[in-house]
CSV table of C-alpha atoms and ligand atoms in Angstrom, one decimal:
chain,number,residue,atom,x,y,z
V,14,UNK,CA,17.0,2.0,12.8
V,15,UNK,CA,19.2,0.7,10.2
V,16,UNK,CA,17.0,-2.8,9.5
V,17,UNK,CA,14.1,-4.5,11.1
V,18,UNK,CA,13.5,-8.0,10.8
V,19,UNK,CA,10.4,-9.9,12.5
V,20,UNK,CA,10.8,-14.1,13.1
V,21,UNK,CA,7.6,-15.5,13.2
V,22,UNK,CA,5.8,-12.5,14.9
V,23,UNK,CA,1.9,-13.1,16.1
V,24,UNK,CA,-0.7,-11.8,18.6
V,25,UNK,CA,-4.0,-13.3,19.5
V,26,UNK,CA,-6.6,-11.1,21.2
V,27,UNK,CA,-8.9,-14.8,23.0
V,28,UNK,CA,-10.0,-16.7,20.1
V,29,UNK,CA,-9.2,-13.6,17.1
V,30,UNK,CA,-5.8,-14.1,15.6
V,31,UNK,CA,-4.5,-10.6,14.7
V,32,UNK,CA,-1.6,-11.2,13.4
V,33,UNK,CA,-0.3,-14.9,12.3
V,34,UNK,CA,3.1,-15.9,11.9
V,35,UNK,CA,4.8,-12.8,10.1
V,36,UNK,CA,8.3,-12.7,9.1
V,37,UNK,CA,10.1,-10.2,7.2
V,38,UNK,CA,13.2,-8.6,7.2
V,39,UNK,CA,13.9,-4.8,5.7
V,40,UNK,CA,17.4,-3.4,4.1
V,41,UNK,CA,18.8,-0.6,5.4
V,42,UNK,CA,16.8,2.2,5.8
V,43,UNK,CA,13.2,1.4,4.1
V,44,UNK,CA,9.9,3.1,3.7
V,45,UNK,CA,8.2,0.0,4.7
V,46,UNK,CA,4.6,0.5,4.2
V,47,UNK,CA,2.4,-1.9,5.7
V,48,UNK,CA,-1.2,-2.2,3.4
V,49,UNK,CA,-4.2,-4.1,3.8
V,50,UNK,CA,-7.9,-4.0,4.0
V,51,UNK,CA,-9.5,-2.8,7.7
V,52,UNK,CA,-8.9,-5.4,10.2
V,53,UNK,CA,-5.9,-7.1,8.6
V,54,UNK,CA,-3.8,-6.7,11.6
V,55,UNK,CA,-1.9,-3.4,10.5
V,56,UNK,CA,-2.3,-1.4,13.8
V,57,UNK,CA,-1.2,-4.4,16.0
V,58,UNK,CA,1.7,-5.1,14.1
V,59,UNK,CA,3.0,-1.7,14.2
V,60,UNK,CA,2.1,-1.3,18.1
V,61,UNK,CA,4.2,-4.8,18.7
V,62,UNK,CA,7.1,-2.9,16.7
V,63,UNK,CA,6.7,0.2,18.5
V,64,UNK,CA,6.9,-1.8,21.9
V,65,UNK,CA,3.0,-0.8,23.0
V,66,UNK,CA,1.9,-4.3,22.6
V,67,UNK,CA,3.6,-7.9,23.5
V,68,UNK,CA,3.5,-9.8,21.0
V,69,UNK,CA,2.1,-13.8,21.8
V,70,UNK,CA,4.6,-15.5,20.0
V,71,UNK,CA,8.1,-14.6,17.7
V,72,UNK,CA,11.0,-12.3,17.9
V,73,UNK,CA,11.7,-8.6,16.8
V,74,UNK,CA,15.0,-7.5,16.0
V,75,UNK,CA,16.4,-4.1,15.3
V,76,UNK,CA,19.8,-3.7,13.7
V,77,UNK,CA,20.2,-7.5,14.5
V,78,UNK,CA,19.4,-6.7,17.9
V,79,UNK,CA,16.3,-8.8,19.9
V,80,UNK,CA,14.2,-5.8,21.1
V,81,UNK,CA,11.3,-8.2,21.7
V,82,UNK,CA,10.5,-7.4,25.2
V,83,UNK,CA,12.2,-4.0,25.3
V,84,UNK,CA,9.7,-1.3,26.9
V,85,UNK,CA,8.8,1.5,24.0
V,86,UNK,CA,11.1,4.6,25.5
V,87,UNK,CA,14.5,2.2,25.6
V,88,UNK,CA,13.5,1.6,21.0
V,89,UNK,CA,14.1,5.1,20.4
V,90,UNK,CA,11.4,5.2,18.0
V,91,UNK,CA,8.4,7.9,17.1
V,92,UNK,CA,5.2,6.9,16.8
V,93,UNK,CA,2.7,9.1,14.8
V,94,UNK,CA,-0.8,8.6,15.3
V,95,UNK,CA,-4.1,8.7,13.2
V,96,UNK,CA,-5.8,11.2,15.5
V,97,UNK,CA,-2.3,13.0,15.9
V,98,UNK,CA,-2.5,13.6,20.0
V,99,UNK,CA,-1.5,17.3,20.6
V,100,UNK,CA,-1.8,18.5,23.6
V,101,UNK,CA,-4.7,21.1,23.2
V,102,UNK,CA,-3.4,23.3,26.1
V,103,UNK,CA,0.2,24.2,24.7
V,104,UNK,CA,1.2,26.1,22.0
V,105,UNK,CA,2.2,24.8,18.3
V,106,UNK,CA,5.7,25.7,19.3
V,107,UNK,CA,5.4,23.5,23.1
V,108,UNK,CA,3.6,21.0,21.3
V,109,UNK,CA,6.9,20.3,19.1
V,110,UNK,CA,9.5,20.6,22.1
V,111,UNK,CA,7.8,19.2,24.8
V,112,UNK,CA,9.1,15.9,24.4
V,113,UNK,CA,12.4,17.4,24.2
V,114,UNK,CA,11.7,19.3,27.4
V,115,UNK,CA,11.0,16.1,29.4
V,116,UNK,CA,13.9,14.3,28.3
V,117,UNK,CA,15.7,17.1,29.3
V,118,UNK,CA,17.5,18.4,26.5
V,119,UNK,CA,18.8,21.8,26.8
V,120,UNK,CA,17.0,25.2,25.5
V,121,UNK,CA,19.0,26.1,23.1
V,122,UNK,CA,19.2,22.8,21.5
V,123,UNK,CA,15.3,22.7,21.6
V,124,UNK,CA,14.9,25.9,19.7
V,125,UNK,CA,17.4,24.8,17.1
V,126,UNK,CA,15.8,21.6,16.4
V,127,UNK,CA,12.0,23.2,16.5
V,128,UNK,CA,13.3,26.1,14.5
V,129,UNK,CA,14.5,23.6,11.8
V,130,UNK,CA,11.4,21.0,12.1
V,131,UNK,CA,9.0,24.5,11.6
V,132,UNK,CA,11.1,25.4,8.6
V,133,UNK,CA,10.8,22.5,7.0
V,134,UNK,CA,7.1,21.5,7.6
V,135,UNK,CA,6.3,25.1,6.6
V,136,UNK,CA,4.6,25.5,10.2
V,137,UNK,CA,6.8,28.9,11.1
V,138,UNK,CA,3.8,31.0,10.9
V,139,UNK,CA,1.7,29.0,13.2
V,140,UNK,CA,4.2,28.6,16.3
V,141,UNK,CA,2.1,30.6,18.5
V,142,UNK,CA,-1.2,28.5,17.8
V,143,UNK,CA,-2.9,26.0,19.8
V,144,UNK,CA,-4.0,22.9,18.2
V,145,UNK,CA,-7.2,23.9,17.9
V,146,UNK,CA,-6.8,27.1,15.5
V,147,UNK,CA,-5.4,24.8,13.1
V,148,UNK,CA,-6.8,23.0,10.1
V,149,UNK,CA,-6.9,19.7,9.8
V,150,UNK,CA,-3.9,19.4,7.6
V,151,UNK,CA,-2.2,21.6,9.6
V,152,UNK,CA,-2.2,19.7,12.9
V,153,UNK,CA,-1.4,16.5,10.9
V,154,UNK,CA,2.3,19.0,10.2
V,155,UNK,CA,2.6,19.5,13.6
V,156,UNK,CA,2.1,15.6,15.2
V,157,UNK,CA,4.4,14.9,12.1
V,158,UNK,CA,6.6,17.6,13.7
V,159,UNK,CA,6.8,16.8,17.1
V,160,UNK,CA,8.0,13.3,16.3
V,161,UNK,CA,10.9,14.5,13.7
V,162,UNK,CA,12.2,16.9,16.8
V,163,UNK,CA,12.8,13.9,18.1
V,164,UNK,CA,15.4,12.4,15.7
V,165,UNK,CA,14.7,9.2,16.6
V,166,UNK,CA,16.1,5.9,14.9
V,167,UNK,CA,12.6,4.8,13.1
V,168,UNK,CA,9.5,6.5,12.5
V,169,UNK,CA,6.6,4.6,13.1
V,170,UNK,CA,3.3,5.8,11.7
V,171,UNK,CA,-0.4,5.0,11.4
V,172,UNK,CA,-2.7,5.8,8.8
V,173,UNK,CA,-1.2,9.8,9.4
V,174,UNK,CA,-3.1,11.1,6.3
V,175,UNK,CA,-6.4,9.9,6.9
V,176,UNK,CA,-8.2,12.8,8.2
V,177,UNK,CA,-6.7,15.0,5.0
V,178,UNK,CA,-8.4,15.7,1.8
V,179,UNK,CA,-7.1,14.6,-1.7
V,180,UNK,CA,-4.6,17.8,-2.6
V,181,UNK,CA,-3.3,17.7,0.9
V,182,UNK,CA,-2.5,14.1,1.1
V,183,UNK,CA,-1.0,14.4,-2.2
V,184,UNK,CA,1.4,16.8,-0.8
V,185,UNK,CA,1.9,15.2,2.3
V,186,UNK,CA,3.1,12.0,0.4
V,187,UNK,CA,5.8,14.3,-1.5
V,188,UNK,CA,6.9,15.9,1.8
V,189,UNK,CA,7.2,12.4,3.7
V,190,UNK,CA,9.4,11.2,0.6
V,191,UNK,CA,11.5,14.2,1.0
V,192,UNK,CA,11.6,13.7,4.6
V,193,UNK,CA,12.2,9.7,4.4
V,194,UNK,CA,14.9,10.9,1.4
V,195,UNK,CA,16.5,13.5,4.0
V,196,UNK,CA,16.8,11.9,7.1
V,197,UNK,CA,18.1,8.4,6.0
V,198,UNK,CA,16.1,6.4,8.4
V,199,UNK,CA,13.1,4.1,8.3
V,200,UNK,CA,9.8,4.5,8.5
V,201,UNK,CA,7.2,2.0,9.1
V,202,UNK,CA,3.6,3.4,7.9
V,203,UNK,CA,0.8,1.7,8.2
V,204,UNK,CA,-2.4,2.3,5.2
V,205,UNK,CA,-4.9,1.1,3.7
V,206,UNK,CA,-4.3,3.5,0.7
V,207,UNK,CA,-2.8,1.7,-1.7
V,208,UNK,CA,-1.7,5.2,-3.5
V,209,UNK,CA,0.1,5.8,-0.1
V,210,UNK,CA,2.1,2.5,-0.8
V,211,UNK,CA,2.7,3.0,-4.9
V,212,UNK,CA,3.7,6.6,-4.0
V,213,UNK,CA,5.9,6.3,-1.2
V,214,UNK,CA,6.9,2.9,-0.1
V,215,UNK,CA,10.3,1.5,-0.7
V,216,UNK,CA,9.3,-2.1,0.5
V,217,UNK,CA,4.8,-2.9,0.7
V,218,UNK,CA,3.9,-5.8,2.7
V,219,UNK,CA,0.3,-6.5,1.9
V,220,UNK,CA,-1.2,-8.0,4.4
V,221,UNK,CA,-4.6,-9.9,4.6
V,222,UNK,CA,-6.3,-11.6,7.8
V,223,UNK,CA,-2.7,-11.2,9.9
V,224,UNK,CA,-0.8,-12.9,7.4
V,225,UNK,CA,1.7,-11.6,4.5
V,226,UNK,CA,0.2,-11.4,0.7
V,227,UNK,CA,2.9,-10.2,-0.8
V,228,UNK,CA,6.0,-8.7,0.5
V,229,UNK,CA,8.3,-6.5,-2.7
V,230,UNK,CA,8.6,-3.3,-4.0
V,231,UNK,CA,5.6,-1.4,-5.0
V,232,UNK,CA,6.6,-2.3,-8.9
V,233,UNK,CA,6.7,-6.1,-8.3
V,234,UNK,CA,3.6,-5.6,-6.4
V,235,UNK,CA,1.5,-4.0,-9.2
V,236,UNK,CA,3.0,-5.8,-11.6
V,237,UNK,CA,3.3,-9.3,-10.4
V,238,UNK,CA,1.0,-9.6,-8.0
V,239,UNK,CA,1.3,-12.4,-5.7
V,240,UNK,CA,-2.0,-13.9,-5.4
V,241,UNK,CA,-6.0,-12.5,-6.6
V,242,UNK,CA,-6.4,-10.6,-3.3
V,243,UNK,CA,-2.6,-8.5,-4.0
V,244,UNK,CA,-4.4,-8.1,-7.6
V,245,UNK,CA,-7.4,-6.7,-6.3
V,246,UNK,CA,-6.6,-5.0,-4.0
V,247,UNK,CA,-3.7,-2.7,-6.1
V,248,UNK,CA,-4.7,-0.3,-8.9
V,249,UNK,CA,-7.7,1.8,-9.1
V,250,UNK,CA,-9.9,-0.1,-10.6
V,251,UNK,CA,-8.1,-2.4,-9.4
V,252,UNK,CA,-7.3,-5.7,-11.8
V,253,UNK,CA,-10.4,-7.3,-13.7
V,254,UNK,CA,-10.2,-10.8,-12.2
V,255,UNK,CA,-12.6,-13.6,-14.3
V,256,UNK,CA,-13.4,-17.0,-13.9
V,257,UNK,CA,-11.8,-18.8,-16.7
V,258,UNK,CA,-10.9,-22.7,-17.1
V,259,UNK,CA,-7.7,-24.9,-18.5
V,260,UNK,CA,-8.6,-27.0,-20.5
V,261,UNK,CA,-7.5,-29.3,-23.4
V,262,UNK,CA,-8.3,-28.4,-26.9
V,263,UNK,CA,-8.6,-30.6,-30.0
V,264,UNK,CA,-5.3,-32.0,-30.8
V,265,UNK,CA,-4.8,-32.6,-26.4
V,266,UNK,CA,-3.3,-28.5,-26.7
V,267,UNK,CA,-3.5,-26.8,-23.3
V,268,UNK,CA,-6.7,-24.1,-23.7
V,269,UNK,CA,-7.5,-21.4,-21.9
V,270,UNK,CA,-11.4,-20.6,-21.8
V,271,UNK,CA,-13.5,-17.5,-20.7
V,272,UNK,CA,-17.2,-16.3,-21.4
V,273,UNK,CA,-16.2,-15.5,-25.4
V,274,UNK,CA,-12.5,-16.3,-25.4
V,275,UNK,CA,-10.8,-19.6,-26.1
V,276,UNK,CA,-6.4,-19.1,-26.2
V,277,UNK,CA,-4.3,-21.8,-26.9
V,278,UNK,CA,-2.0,-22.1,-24.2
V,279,UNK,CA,1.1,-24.5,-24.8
V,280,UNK,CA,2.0,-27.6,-22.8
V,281,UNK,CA,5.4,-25.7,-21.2
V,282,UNK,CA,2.5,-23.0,-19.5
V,283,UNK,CA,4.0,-24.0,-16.4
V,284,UNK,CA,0.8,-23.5,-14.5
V,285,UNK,CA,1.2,-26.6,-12.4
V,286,UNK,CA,-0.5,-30.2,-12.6
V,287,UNK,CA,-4.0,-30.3,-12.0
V,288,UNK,CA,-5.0,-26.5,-11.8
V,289,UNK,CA,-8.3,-26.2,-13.7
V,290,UNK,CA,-10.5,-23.6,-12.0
V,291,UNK,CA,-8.2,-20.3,-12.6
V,292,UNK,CA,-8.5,-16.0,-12.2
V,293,UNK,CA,-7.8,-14.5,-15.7
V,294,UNK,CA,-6.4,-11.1,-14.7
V,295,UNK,CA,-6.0,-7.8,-16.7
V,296,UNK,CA,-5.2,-4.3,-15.8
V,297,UNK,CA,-8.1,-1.8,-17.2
V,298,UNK,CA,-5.7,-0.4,-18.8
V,299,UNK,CA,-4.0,-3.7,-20.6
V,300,UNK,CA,-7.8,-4.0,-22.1
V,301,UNK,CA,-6.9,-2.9,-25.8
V,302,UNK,CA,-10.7,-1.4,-27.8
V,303,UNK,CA,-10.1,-3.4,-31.3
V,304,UNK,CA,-12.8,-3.1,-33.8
V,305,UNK,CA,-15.8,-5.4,-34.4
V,306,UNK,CA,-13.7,-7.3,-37.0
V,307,UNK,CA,-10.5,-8.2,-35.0
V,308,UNK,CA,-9.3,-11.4,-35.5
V,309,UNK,CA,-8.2,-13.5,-32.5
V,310,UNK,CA,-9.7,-14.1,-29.0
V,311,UNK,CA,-11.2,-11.0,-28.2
V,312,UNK,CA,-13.9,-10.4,-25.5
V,313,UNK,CA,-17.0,-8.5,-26.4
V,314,UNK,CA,-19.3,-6.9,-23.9
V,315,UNK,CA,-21.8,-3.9,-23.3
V,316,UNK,CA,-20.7,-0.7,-22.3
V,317,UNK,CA,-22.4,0.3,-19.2
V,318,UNK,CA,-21.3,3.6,-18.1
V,319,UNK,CA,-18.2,6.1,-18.4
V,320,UNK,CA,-16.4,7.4,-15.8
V,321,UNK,CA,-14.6,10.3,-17.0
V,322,UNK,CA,-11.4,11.4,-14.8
V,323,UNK,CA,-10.3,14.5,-16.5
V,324,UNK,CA,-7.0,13.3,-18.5
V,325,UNK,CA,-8.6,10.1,-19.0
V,326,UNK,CA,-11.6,7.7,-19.1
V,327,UNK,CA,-12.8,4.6,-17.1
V,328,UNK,CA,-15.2,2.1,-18.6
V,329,UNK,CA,-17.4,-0.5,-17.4
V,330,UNK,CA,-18.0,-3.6,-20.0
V,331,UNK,CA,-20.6,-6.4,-18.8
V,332,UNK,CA,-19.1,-9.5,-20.3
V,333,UNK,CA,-21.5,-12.5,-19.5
V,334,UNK,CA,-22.2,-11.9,-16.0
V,335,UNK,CA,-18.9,-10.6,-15.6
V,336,UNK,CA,-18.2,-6.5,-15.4
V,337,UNK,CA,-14.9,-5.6,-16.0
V,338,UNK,CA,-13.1,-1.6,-16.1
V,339,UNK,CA,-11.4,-0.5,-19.3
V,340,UNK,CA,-9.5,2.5,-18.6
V,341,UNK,CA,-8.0,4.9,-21.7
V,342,UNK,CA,-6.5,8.1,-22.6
V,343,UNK,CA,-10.0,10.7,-23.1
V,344,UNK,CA,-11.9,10.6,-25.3
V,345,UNK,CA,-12.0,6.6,-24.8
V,346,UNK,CA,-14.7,6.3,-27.5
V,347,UNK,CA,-16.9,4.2,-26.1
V,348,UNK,CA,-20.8,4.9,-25.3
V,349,UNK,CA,-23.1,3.5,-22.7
V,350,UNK,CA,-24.9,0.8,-24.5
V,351,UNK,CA,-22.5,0.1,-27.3
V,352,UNK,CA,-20.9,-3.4,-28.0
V,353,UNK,CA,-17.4,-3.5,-27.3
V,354,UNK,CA,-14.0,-5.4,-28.4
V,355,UNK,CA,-11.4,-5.8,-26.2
V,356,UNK,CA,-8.0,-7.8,-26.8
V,357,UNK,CA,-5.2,-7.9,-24.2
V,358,UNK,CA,-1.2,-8.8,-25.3
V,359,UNK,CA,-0.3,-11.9,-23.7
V,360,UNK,CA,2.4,-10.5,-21.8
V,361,UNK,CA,-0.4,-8.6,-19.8
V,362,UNK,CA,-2.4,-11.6,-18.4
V,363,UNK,CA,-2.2,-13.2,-14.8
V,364,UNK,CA,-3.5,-16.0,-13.9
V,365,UNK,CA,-4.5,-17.1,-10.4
V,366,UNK,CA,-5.6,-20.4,-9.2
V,367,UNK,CA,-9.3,-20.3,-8.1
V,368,UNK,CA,-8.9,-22.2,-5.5
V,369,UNK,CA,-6.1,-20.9,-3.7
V,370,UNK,CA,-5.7,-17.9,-5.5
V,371,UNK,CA,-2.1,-18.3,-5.8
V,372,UNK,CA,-0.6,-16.6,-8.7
V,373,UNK,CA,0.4,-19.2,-11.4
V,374,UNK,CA,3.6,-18.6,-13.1
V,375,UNK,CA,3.9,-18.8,-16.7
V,376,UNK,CA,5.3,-17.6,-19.9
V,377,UNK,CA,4.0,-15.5,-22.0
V,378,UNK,CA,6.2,-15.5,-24.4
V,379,UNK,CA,4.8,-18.7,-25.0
V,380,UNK,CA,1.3,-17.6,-25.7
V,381,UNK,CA,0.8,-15.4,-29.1
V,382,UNK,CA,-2.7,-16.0,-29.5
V,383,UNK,CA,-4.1,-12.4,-27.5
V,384,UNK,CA,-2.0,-10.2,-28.9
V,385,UNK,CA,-4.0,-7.5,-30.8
Y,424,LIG,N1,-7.3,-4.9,22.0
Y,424,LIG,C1,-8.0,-5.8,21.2
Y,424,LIG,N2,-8.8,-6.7,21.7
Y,424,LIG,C2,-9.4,-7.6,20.9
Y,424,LIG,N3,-9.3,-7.7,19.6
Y,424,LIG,C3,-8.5,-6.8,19.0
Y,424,LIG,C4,-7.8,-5.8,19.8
Y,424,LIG,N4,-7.1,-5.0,18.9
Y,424,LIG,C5,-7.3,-5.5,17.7
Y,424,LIG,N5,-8.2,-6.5,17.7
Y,424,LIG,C6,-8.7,-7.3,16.5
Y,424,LIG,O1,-7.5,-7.7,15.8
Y,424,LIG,C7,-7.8,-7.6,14.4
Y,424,LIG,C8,-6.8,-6.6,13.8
Y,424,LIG,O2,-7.0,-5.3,14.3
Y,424,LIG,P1,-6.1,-4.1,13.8
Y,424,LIG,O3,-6.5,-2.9,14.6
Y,424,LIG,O4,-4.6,-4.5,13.9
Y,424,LIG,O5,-6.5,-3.9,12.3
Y,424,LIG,P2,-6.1,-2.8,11.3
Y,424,LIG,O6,-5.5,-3.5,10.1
Y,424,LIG,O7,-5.3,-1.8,11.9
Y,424,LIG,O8,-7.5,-2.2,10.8
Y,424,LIG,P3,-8.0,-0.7,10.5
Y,424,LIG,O9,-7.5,-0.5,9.1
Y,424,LIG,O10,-9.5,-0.8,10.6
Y,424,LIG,O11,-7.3,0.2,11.5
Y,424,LIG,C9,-9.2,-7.1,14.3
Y,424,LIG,O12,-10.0,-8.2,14.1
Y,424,LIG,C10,-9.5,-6.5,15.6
Y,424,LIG,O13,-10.9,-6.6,15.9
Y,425,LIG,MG1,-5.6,0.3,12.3
């Protein structure tokens, strides 16, 4: 599959709205990785795509192409599930050719195709297996396997890794790269794993009760997120988000005010008539530890606890009734119950409307008053 574009794509299940009006439309060749919470509609989407599931209303188009009402076997897709689906019966080496076998593809072919697919999913040892003598990690290889045999246009996959612990997903995500980098053809991968998405995608479309957050490249995602729940939900800890106001200062100035802080914002902000109510956001690791004597807006808060990770640290400040996560290189020398400083550069704050939770666009340039 060269692109995929969906026009307006839903699906109601009686009154529950799975997925609401999505459009979106991929270059050639993406790792589209398709992220959200549980329940977001991720599953359906992809099974409308794959052809398992009508969708109630909109179009689907492959390579320009209306496949809407297509039946799954005319797509020329592979689908790789969760719970992968071997057959338990056959072989590692049947599991990977049997769909090659029904479509009647020739023996030798079959064993070429395998031979290579084993190779390079480093499953060469295991042909003569069945799927239950294999580790968990291992029968993810093989349902990966049996769908590359097929050299199909697009591969289509859901959650794949979830049943793997932290080394071997990490791994798997460098082999799907090198696969996705190999093959030239798109994948469509469905996660709630926002890692999944940084690491591998080359287009995320974050998506929250069936609709589209945020649709970009992992970088614009992270850094611009498109609204408090894209902010939230990338990054781990993910942003700090706190209630802060716009307001006017003495001389009419635009203000911006949070528990301790008070910045100067100027008129040109660009936040929009009438937003009052806004999200403050900062990365933990945009909050800067100045000392007690800083001068400028800084927020101060107790130290709670300290995570430590290894190569680095993660902190958790109680600012009002706020908590926020400071992450730093180790040793981030802070203590649980000491009074901290943090300062942010301007260039690192988001703001979000409260209400809406829109991202507000401004300049920072504009704003000199946090930087440290
Ligand atoms: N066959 C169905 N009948 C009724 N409701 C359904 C059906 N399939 C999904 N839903 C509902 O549609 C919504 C989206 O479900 P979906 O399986 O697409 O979510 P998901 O994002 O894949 O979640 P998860 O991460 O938990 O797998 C949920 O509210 C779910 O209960
Ligand atoms: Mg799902």
């Amino acid at each position: 599959m060269a692109t995929l574009e969906l026009d307006g794509i839903g699906r109601r299940f009686g009154d529950t709205t799975a997925v609401d009006n999505i459009s979106l439309s991929t270059a050639r060749n993406e790792f589209l990785v398709l992220l959200g919470p549980s329940g977001c509609g991720k599953t359906t989407l992809l099974r409308m795509i794959a052809g398992l599931l009508p969708p109630s209303e909109g179009r689907i188009l492959v390579d320009g192409r209306d496949v809407t009402v297509l039946p799954p076997r005319e797509r020329d897709l592979a689908m790789v599930f969760q719970n992968y689906a071997l057959y338990p019966h056959l072989t590692v080496e049947r599991n990977l050719g049997f769909g090659l076998s029904v479509r009647k593809i020739g023996k030798e072919e079959i064993r070429r195709r395998v031979d290579e697919v084993s190779e390079f999913l480093d499953l060469d040892g295991l042909l003569k297996r069945r799927p239950k003598e294999l580790s968990g990690g291992q029968r993810q290889r093989v349902a990966l396997g049996r769908a590359m045999v097929r050299e199909p246009m697009a591969f289509l996959m859901d959650e794949p890794l979830s049943n793997l612990d932290a080394q071997l997903r990490s791994s798997t995500r460098t082999r799907l790269t090198a696969l996705h980098r190999r093959l030239d053809t798109t994948f469509v991968y469905v996660t709630h794993d926002q890692v999944d998405a940084m690491t591998m995608a080359t287009k995320v479309a974050v998506l929250n009760k069936g609709r589209v957050e945020q649709f970009g490249t992992p970088v614009e995602i992270y850094d611009k997120p498109a609204s408090a729940f894209v902010a939230g939900f990338m990054g781990a800890p993910p942003m700090n988000l706190l209630p802060a106001e716009l307001g006017t200062g003495v001389d009419d100035s635009l203000v911006l005010r949070a528990p301790g802080l008070e910045v100067p914002l100027p008129d040109q902000a660009g936040t929009g008539p009438g937003v009052r109510d806004v999200l403050l956001g900062v990365r933990p690791e945009h909050l800067l530890l100045v000392t007690a004597d800083h001068v400028g807006p800084t927020l101060r808060g107790r130290v709670e606890v300290v995570e430590n990770l290894g190569n680095e640290e993660i902190a958790a400040v109680e600012i009002g009734d706020q908590r926020v996560s400071v992450r730093g290189a180790r040793p981030i020398h802070l203590i649980p119950g000491d009074i901290a400083s943090l300062s942010v550069r301007p260039e690192h704050i988001h703001l979000f409307a409260r209400s809406s939770g829109r991202r507000l666009v401004w300049d920072p340039e504009l704003v000199p008053a946090l930087a440290s």
